[in-house]
Amino acid sequence: MNRFIIVTIVLLVSCLSASMVSAGAKGKKIIHDAEYAILEAQNGKQWAEDDKAIDKKLAELRKKNGGKPPNFIYILLDDVGFGEIGMDELSVIRGYKTPHMSKLSKEGMSLQRMYTEPSCTPTRVAMMTGRYPTRTGTTEAKATLAGDGLNAEEITIAEVLKDAGYFTSHVGKWHLGDIEQAYANNQGFMHAEFPIHQQGQLAIMGRDMETVDIIRGVDPSRQKQTFTLDKLFVPDPAHMVTGVELRDGKLYEVDLKEGEEWNQKKYREMNERYQKHALSQLRTLAGQNKPFFLNYWPLFPLSFVQEFRSEYNTLNGGTMADILVEVDEWIGDIIQEVDKLGIAENTVIIVMGDNGPFLAYEGPTGQSDRIYRGGKTDHLEGGVRVNAWVKWKGVIEAGSFAGDIFHVSDLFTTLARLGNAMDGVPRDRVIDGVDQTGILLLGEGHGRRDYVHIYEGPTLKSVVKNKYKMHLPAPGDNPIAAPIFDLYRDPREKRPMDAIKYGPWAGGQFAGMVKRHMALKQKYPDRPPVFDIPYKGIENLRPETQKLLEVFMLGLPQKK
Amino acid sequence: MNRFIIVTIVLLVSCLSASMVSAGAKGKKIIHDAEYAILEAQNGKQWAEDDKAIDKKLAELRKKNGGKPPNFIYILLDDVGFGEIGMDELSVIRGYKTPHMSKLSKEGMSLQRMYTEPSCTPTRVAMMTGRYPTRTGTTEAKATLAGDGLNAEEITIAEVLKDAGYFTSHVGKWHLGDIEQAYANNQGFMHAEFPIHQQGQLAIMGRDMETVDIIRGVDPSRQKQTFTLDKLFVPDPAHMVTGVELRDGKLYEVDLKEGEEWNQKKYREMNERYQKHALSQLRTLAGQNKPFFLNYWPLFPLSFVQEFRSEYNTLNGGTMADILVEVDEWIGDIIQEVDKLGIAENTVIIVMGDNGPFLAYEGPTGQSDRIYRGGKTDHLEGGVRVNAWVKWKGVIEAGSFAGDIFHVSDLFTTLARLGNAMDGVPRDRVIDGVDQTGILLLGEGHGRRDYVHIYEGPTLKSVVKNKYKMHLPAPGDNPIAAPIFDLYRDPREKRPMDAIKYGPWAGGQFAGMVKRHMALKQKYPDRPPVFDIPYKGIENLRPETQKLLEVFMLGLPQKK
């Protein structure tokens, strides 16, 4: 087949894929990105065979488990990129170890090509909705008051699983917005306890935190303010809402009382509470006659205050390195609890990082830019490659690796499949997450993705296909000259490959990928960001929060 | 104690250490670098206790082994830096695996802070002599005719072990010079087969090699030569001596006959022969009633020709990545042979890289600059950090890590200790290699080194002390402002630490280290490079080699 014919087929398949779409109805085909149709046309037969084997296996497993699909525990760690955790041979050269995650890697499968989004909120959006964040209008939630967050129209994996009979429980960081529709309890979680914002508030802006080495110097009360007109342009965590909990259907703030200040001690207490509650939730959930989805997103290891606790001092000595060792123990405790409860064979445990290390604060935290170049916020591999393990005792091969490309959005579709809940996956919008159950149940090489589109916020910055990655040219520039990297040979994306060898074919094909990806958006446009007044639906707002909110409203376009 | 007193003691100890020196005699204290005296003053008591435990253990092991100390197999791989081998979790993201070395890492101890010299010859000199190469006058041997090499006055570990009753055998790359005194057979090896030069000749300059993608374009016969006056300034491997073997006390060239050309096939044959002979040597040596030292230095994985052998194709596809997988099997075969021969409990197997990847040819070879910054020839960690494993069945803890600093020269002293040959370690010169037997027998934390001086050729470029590393200031510049890095937090040496925090104390102390190191050279000066006529002592020089040699001699100062 010559190139012309290939291109023709490709376009045909792509059109076909789009034409199958019809809004909303269940039972229809999921609308994947254009690229998927090309893979399906080439591999569909094999996938159909795989599907039979997968369905058979899942049915057997449900039968063994009293008709129920497996429980899910999903632990997502903040700002921990590839090589930071669960690889003691590697972390030992950086002066610490995470033995519990290293043990997990030997008990489960390592997804060695897991891609996330380049920062917290987008990764969490992708996991929850199965969609690239830009499609949902939620590309970044803020650390301060913002009035934005995940649209109620989005359908989360928590909603999908809940509808299929799961008990859904969220504990820890949420960071999908400070508006009511975005709260965990309004996005499918039956149990929910989480801070409204994130560590930008909780781990940095406390009065005592501002005096420590790393972030010293921002406290305005210690500096002359002659020219200050806006006294609210200051770090002020205590006026914002901190942690909230759902009790009898209502949401209450639980961490601060009127007049109290936020500090490192409270941040630690909040973290320890979430860990304690994750464990107690686990025990409660295991005692119910329902499958469960426990979504536990710790705030730690993010920490910028050196606590000098001798049991967690490391050779590295960085604030995050030390706390990583503690969090590793916490994860070990959860895995151990699953064993103790006797539910290991019915429980899928997933542990992973949410994006690369934030290089803006590497150094004192003990993190670094290593293996891959770049970190949080970057489209470079260092921003979006993380360690990820899946353990399912007796089902997933212990100590196995999968080199297949996996995107965090695939968890949405894959959990839906494992949870016997595929009918809940919406058919009226593009779902980027592809079903990767084959990798877990049949092993490496059974993946259904060879591409990732990497966005920074709403901007498409690079595209991965197989082992190649193109850094996108500026609009109007010829893709033949855009830099293309071989990720196996050049994981740090340092040396673009010879343009004369790769430009004419790969450059052109990459440009085609981008065109198809963008063309599908004409039919299914990205959702615009949603805006609402923050903190609605929280029962016990403190007076200082009310005041902060009033000032925030002053800055808005006055609609009334 | 205030700083002044500390400095005074330090200088005293340093002087004491130097005053103990007396030339040649055995039984006296080994002369280590000045820095060692400072460590000994602080840790000597503990070391003396450790020594008792070590001696007891070694005596027991010898008793169990019919009075003999253990055999040694030392396998040194070319241009393979840290993270390239034996860590499948890591290499899988680069598209290949080395399962046999990964297995070795689980059967032995991983020396996770092994430092080499930044290139082939210096690393091999340091291992053989226990000395920084600059002290020996051998900082770089060439790929072409050079007339230089390791001085006969140097005492190698082969000589030390031979004198103590070992059978010593060398197979593979040597690269310690093309002059008679430097040959392996003249430096302590009773069996010796090796190429006189290195892969610069053997893997690059063959006529067919010059036409492949990586090195295409250097062949002068394919380009007009109008202005060429010197027709010998060309790649010409077939005129140089290739592989030699010691037979009945005499050295013969074995790879080329008169008029033959060198090519990739011959390079592969040479490699396969060394592997085959390493195995047959092993069987022969195991049958003798002597302990043995088998020094096997493969030329592979260095290769620049893509051979497209389907059984070794990798996802990576680089020439070296593919061959690394093959060499990994070879190493597996040797380890398996040791088991088969029933000598595993009396045999110490050491496998390691000799320096970082050569970034000058990364890309087509499939290598890359990863984890550590820099590569071969650099004083950066990427140039000098390698994977290293030591297996001694039943003696060294399987799957253990040692985070202690280890320098390749320490193998000299450590093998001497294990081989009950400490009396053979010379006392008339500085021995940089410290005795690290404690790490192997007592475990992590029993190392005797917290420093490394990193030279590029004859120039001291940086100094490591504990977790810190200083890139040396230019002569005359104030060390207070020289960049100091925290190697745990910043393994890529990207962000010098705050000068105000570290300059005044660490900067000053680093300057002191360098001063002491240099001061000792006044008493024990670096040996000047040796020069001699190449190829003496080879029985069957081909006519073309004779001619090459004649031309080479024309360029020398005419002494006669």
Coordinates of C-alpha atoms in Angstrom, one line a residue, chain A residues 87-374:
Chain A
M87 CA 12.0 2.0 42.9
D88 CA 14.4 1.6 45.8
E89 CA 17.4 0.9 43.5
L90 CA 16.9 4.4 42.2
S91 CA 15.7 6.4 45.2
V92 CA 18.6 5.1 47.3
I93 CA 21.0 7.2 45.2
R94 CA 18.8 10.2 46.2
G95 CA 19.0 9.4 49.9
Y96 CA 15.7 7.7 50.8
K97 CA 13.6 4.6 50.2
T98 CA 9.9 3.9 49.8
P99 CA 9.9 0.2 50.7
H100 CA 6.2 -0.3 50.9
M101 CA 5.6 1.0 47.3
S102 CA 8.6 -1.0 46.2
K103 CA 6.9 -4.1 47.7
L104 CA 3.7 -3.1 45.9
S105 CA 5.6 -3.0 42.6
K106 CA 6.6 -6.6 43.2
E107 CA 3.0 -7.7 44.1
G108 CA 1.3 -6.0 41.2
M109 CA 1.9 -4.7 37.7
S110 CA 4.0 -1.6 37.0
L111 CA 2.5 0.6 34.3
Q112 CA 5.8 1.9 33.1
R113 CA 4.4 4.3 30.5
M114 CA 1.6 5.9 32.5
Y115 CA 1.0 9.5 31.3
T116 CA -0.8 12.0 33.4
E117 CA -1.7 15.6 32.7
P118 CA 1.1 18.1 33.7
S119 CA -0.6 19.2 36.9
C120 CA -2.9 18.3 39.8
T121 CA -6.3 19.4 38.7
P122 CA -6.1 18.3 35.1
T123 CA -4.9 14.8 36.1
R124 CA -7.7 14.5 38.6
V125 CA -10.2 15.7 36.0
A126 CA -9.0 13.3 33.4
M127 CA -9.2 10.4 35.9
M128 CA -12.7 11.3 37.1
T129 CA -14.2 12.1 33.7
G130 CA -12.2 10.0 31.3
R131 CA -11.7 13.1 29.2
Y132 CA -8.8 15.5 28.5
P133 CA -9.4 18.4 30.9
T134 CA -9.8 20.9 28.2
R135 CA -12.9 19.2 26.9
T136 CA -14.5 19.7 30.4
G137 CA -13.5 23.4 30.8
T138 CA -11.5 22.5 33.9
T139 CA -7.9 22.9 33.1
E140 CA -6.8 24.4 36.4
A141 CA -8.4 25.0 39.8
K142 CA -6.8 27.6 42.0
A143 CA -5.3 27.6 45.5
T144 CA -7.2 30.8 46.3
L145 CA -10.8 31.8 45.9
A146 CA -11.7 31.3 42.2
G147 CA -15.3 30.4 41.7
D148 CA -14.5 27.7 39.2
G149 CA -14.4 23.9 39.1
L150 CA -15.8 20.8 37.5
N151 CA -19.0 21.2 35.7
A152 CA -22.1 19.4 37.0
E153 CA -22.7 18.1 33.5
E154 CA -19.5 16.0 33.6
I155 CA -20.1 12.4 34.5
T156 CA -17.5 11.1 36.8
I157 CA -16.3 7.5 37.4
A158 CA -17.8 7.9 40.9
E159 CA -21.2 8.6 39.4
V160 CA -20.8 5.7 36.9
L161 CA -19.8 3.3 39.7
K162 CA -22.5 4.5 42.1
D163 CA -25.1 4.0 39.4
A164 CA -23.8 0.5 39.0
G165 CA -24.2 -0.3 42.7
Y166 CA -20.9 0.7 44.2
F167 CA -20.5 2.6 47.4
T168 CA -18.3 5.6 46.6
S169 CA -16.1 7.3 49.1
H170 CA -13.7 10.1 48.7
V171 CA -11.0 11.0 51.3
G172 CA -8.3 13.7 51.0
K173 CA -7.3 16.3 48.4
W174 CA -10.0 17.0 45.9
H175 CA -9.0 20.2 44.1
L176 CA -11.7 20.2 41.5
G177 CA -13.1 23.5 42.4
D178 CA -14.5 25.7 45.1
I179 CA -18.0 25.9 43.7
E180 CA -20.9 23.7 44.8
Q181 CA -21.4 21.7 41.7
A182 CA -17.7 20.7 41.8
Y183 CA -17.6 19.3 45.3
A184 CA -16.8 15.6 45.7
N185 CA -20.2 15.0 47.2
N186 CA -21.9 16.5 44.2
Q187 CA -19.8 14.5 41.7
G188 CA -20.8 11.0 42.8
F189 CA -19.3 10.4 46.2
M190 CA -21.6 9.1 48.9
H191 CA -18.9 9.7 51.6
A192 CA -16.8 12.8 51.1
E193 CA -14.2 14.6 53.3
F194 CA -11.8 16.9 51.6
P195 CA -10.2 20.4 51.7
I196 CA -12.0 22.8 49.3
H197 CA -8.6 24.1 48.1
Q198 CA -5.2 22.6 48.0
Q199 CA -1.7 22.7 49.4
G200 CA -1.0 26.1 48.0
Q201 CA -3.2 27.3 50.8
L202 CA -2.7 24.5 53.3
A203 CA 1.0 23.8 53.2
I204 CA 2.4 27.2 52.3
M205 CA 0.3 30.1 53.6
G206 CA 0.2 29.3 57.3
R207 CA 1.6 32.0 59.5
D208 CA 4.4 29.8 60.8
M209 CA 5.0 28.3 57.4
E210 CA 5.8 31.7 56.1
T211 CA 8.7 32.0 58.5
V212 CA 10.5 28.9 57.4
D213 CA 13.4 28.8 55.1
I214 CA 11.7 27.8 51.9
I215 CA 9.0 30.4 51.8
R216 CA 10.4 33.0 54.1
G217 CA 9.7 36.6 53.2
V218 CA 6.2 36.7 52.0
D219 CA 4.5 37.7 55.3
P220 CA 3.6 41.4 54.8
S221 CA 3.3 42.0 58.5
R222 CA 7.0 41.8 58.7
Q223 CA 7.7 44.3 56.0
K224 CA 6.9 47.9 55.6
Q225 CA 3.7 48.5 53.5
T226 CA 3.8 52.2 52.6
F227 CA 2.5 51.8 49.1
T228 CA 0.1 49.0 49.8
L229 CA -3.5 49.9 48.6
D230 CA -4.9 46.4 48.5
K231 CA -4.4 44.7 51.9
L232 CA -6.0 41.5 50.7
F233 CA -3.2 40.7 48.2
V234 CA -1.6 38.6 50.9
P235 CA -1.3 34.9 51.8
D236 CA -4.3 34.3 54.0
P237 CA -5.2 30.7 54.4
A238 CA -7.3 31.1 57.6
H239 CA -10.0 33.2 55.9
M240 CA -10.6 30.6 53.2
V241 CA -12.5 27.4 53.8
T242 CA -10.2 24.6 54.8
G243 CA -11.4 21.0 55.2
V244 CA -15.1 20.0 54.8
E245 CA -17.0 16.8 55.5
L246 CA -20.3 15.5 54.4
R247 CA -22.6 14.7 57.3
D248 CA -26.2 13.6 56.8
G249 CA -26.2 15.1 53.3
K250 CA -24.8 18.4 54.4
L251 CA -21.3 19.9 54.1
Y252 CA -19.5 21.3 57.1
E253 CA -16.1 22.9 57.5
V254 CA -14.3 21.0 60.2
D255 CA -10.7 22.3 60.6
L256 CA -11.0 25.9 61.8
K257 CA -13.2 27.7 64.2
E258 CA -13.9 31.5 64.1
G259 CA -10.7 33.4 64.7
E260 CA -8.4 30.5 64.5
E261 CA -5.2 30.6 62.4
W262 CA -3.9 28.0 60.1
N263 CA -0.5 26.4 60.7
Q264 CA 1.7 23.4 60.0
K265 CA 0.3 21.6 63.0
K266 CA -3.2 21.8 61.6
Y267 CA -1.9 20.8 58.2
R268 CA -0.3 17.7 59.7
E269 CA -3.5 16.9 61.7
M270 CA -5.6 17.2 58.6
N271 CA -3.2 14.7 56.8
E272 CA -3.2 12.3 59.6
R273 CA -7.0 12.5 59.9
Y274 CA -7.4 11.6 56.2
Q275 CA -5.1 8.7 56.6
K276 CA -6.9 7.5 59.7
H277 CA -10.3 8.0 58.0
A278 CA -9.1 6.3 54.8
L279 CA -8.4 3.2 57.0
S280 CA -11.6 3.4 58.9
Q281 CA -13.6 3.9 55.7
L282 CA -11.9 0.8 54.3
R283 CA -13.0 -1.2 57.3
T284 CA -16.6 0.2 57.0
L285 CA -16.7 -0.4 53.3
A286 CA -15.4 -3.9 53.6
G287 CA -18.2 -4.7 56.0
Q288 CA -21.0 -3.7 53.6
N289 CA -22.6 -6.0 51.0
K290 CA -21.7 -3.7 48.1
P291 CA -18.6 -3.3 46.0
F292 CA -16.8 -0.1 46.9
F293 CA -14.7 2.6 45.3
L294 CA -12.4 4.3 47.8
N295 CA -10.7 7.3 46.3
Y296 CA -7.9 8.4 48.6
W297 CA -5.8 11.4 47.5
P298 CA -3.3 12.3 50.3
L299 CA -2.1 15.9 50.5
F300 CA 1.3 14.7 51.7
P301 CA 4.1 14.4 50.6
L302 CA 3.6 18.1 49.7
S303 CA 5.2 19.9 52.6
F304 CA 7.6 22.8 52.9
V305 CA 8.3 22.8 56.6
Q306 CA 11.1 20.6 57.9
E307 CA 9.6 18.9 60.9
F308 CA 12.8 17.2 62.1
R309 CA 11.1 14.0 63.3
S310 CA 14.0 11.6 63.8
E311 CA 12.1 8.6 62.7
Y312 CA 11.6 10.1 59.3
N313 CA 14.9 11.9 58.8
T314 CA 16.5 10.7 55.5
L315 CA 19.9 11.1 53.9
N316 CA 18.2 13.4 51.5
G317 CA 16.7 15.6 54.2
G318 CA 14.3 17.5 51.9
T319 CA 10.9 18.2 53.3
M320 CA 9.1 16.1 50.7
A321 CA 11.6 13.3 50.7
D322 CA 11.1 12.9 54.5
I323 CA 7.4 12.9 54.3
L324 CA 7.4 10.6 51.3
V325 CA 8.9 8.0 53.6
E326 CA 6.0 8.5 56.0
V327 CA 3.4 8.4 53.3
D328 CA 4.9 5.2 52.0
E329 CA 4.3 3.7 55.4
W330 CA 0.7 4.9 55.2
I331 CA 0.2 3.3 51.9
G332 CA 1.7 0.1 53.3
D333 CA -0.8 0.3 56.1
I334 CA -3.7 0.5 53.7
I335 CA -2.4 -2.4 51.6
Q336 CA -1.9 -4.4 54.8
E337 CA -5.4 -3.6 55.9
V338 CA -6.8 -4.9 52.7
D339 CA -5.0 -8.2 53.4
K340 CA -6.2 -8.2 57.0
L341 CA -9.8 -7.7 56.0
G342 CA -9.5 -10.7 53.7
I343 CA -10.6 -8.7 50.6
A344 CA -7.4 -8.7 48.6
E345 CA -8.6 -11.0 45.9
N346 CA -11.7 -8.9 45.3
T347 CA -9.9 -5.5 45.5
V348 CA -8.0 -3.7 42.8
I349 CA -5.4 -1.3 44.4
I350 CA -4.0 1.4 42.2
V351 CA -1.2 3.8 43.4
M352 CA 0.3 6.5 41.3
G353 CA 1.7 10.0 41.1
D354 CA -0.3 12.8 39.6
N355 CA 2.4 14.6 37.7
G356 CA 6.1 15.4 37.8
P357 CA 7.9 17.2 40.6
F358 CA 7.4 20.9 40.8
L359 CA 10.8 22.2 39.8
A360 CA 9.9 25.6 41.1
Y361 CA 10.5 24.2 44.6
E362 CA 13.0 21.5 44.0
G363 CA 16.0 21.7 46.2
P364 CA 14.7 22.3 49.7
T365 CA 12.0 19.7 49.2
G366 CA 14.6 17.1 48.1
Q367 CA 13.0 16.6 44.7
S368 CA 14.8 16.9 41.5
D369 CA 14.5 16.8 37.7
R370 CA 15.8 13.3 37.0
I371 CA 15.4 10.6 34.3
Y372 CA 12.9 12.7 32.3
R373 CA 13.4 16.4 31.7
G374 CA 10.9 18.9 33.0

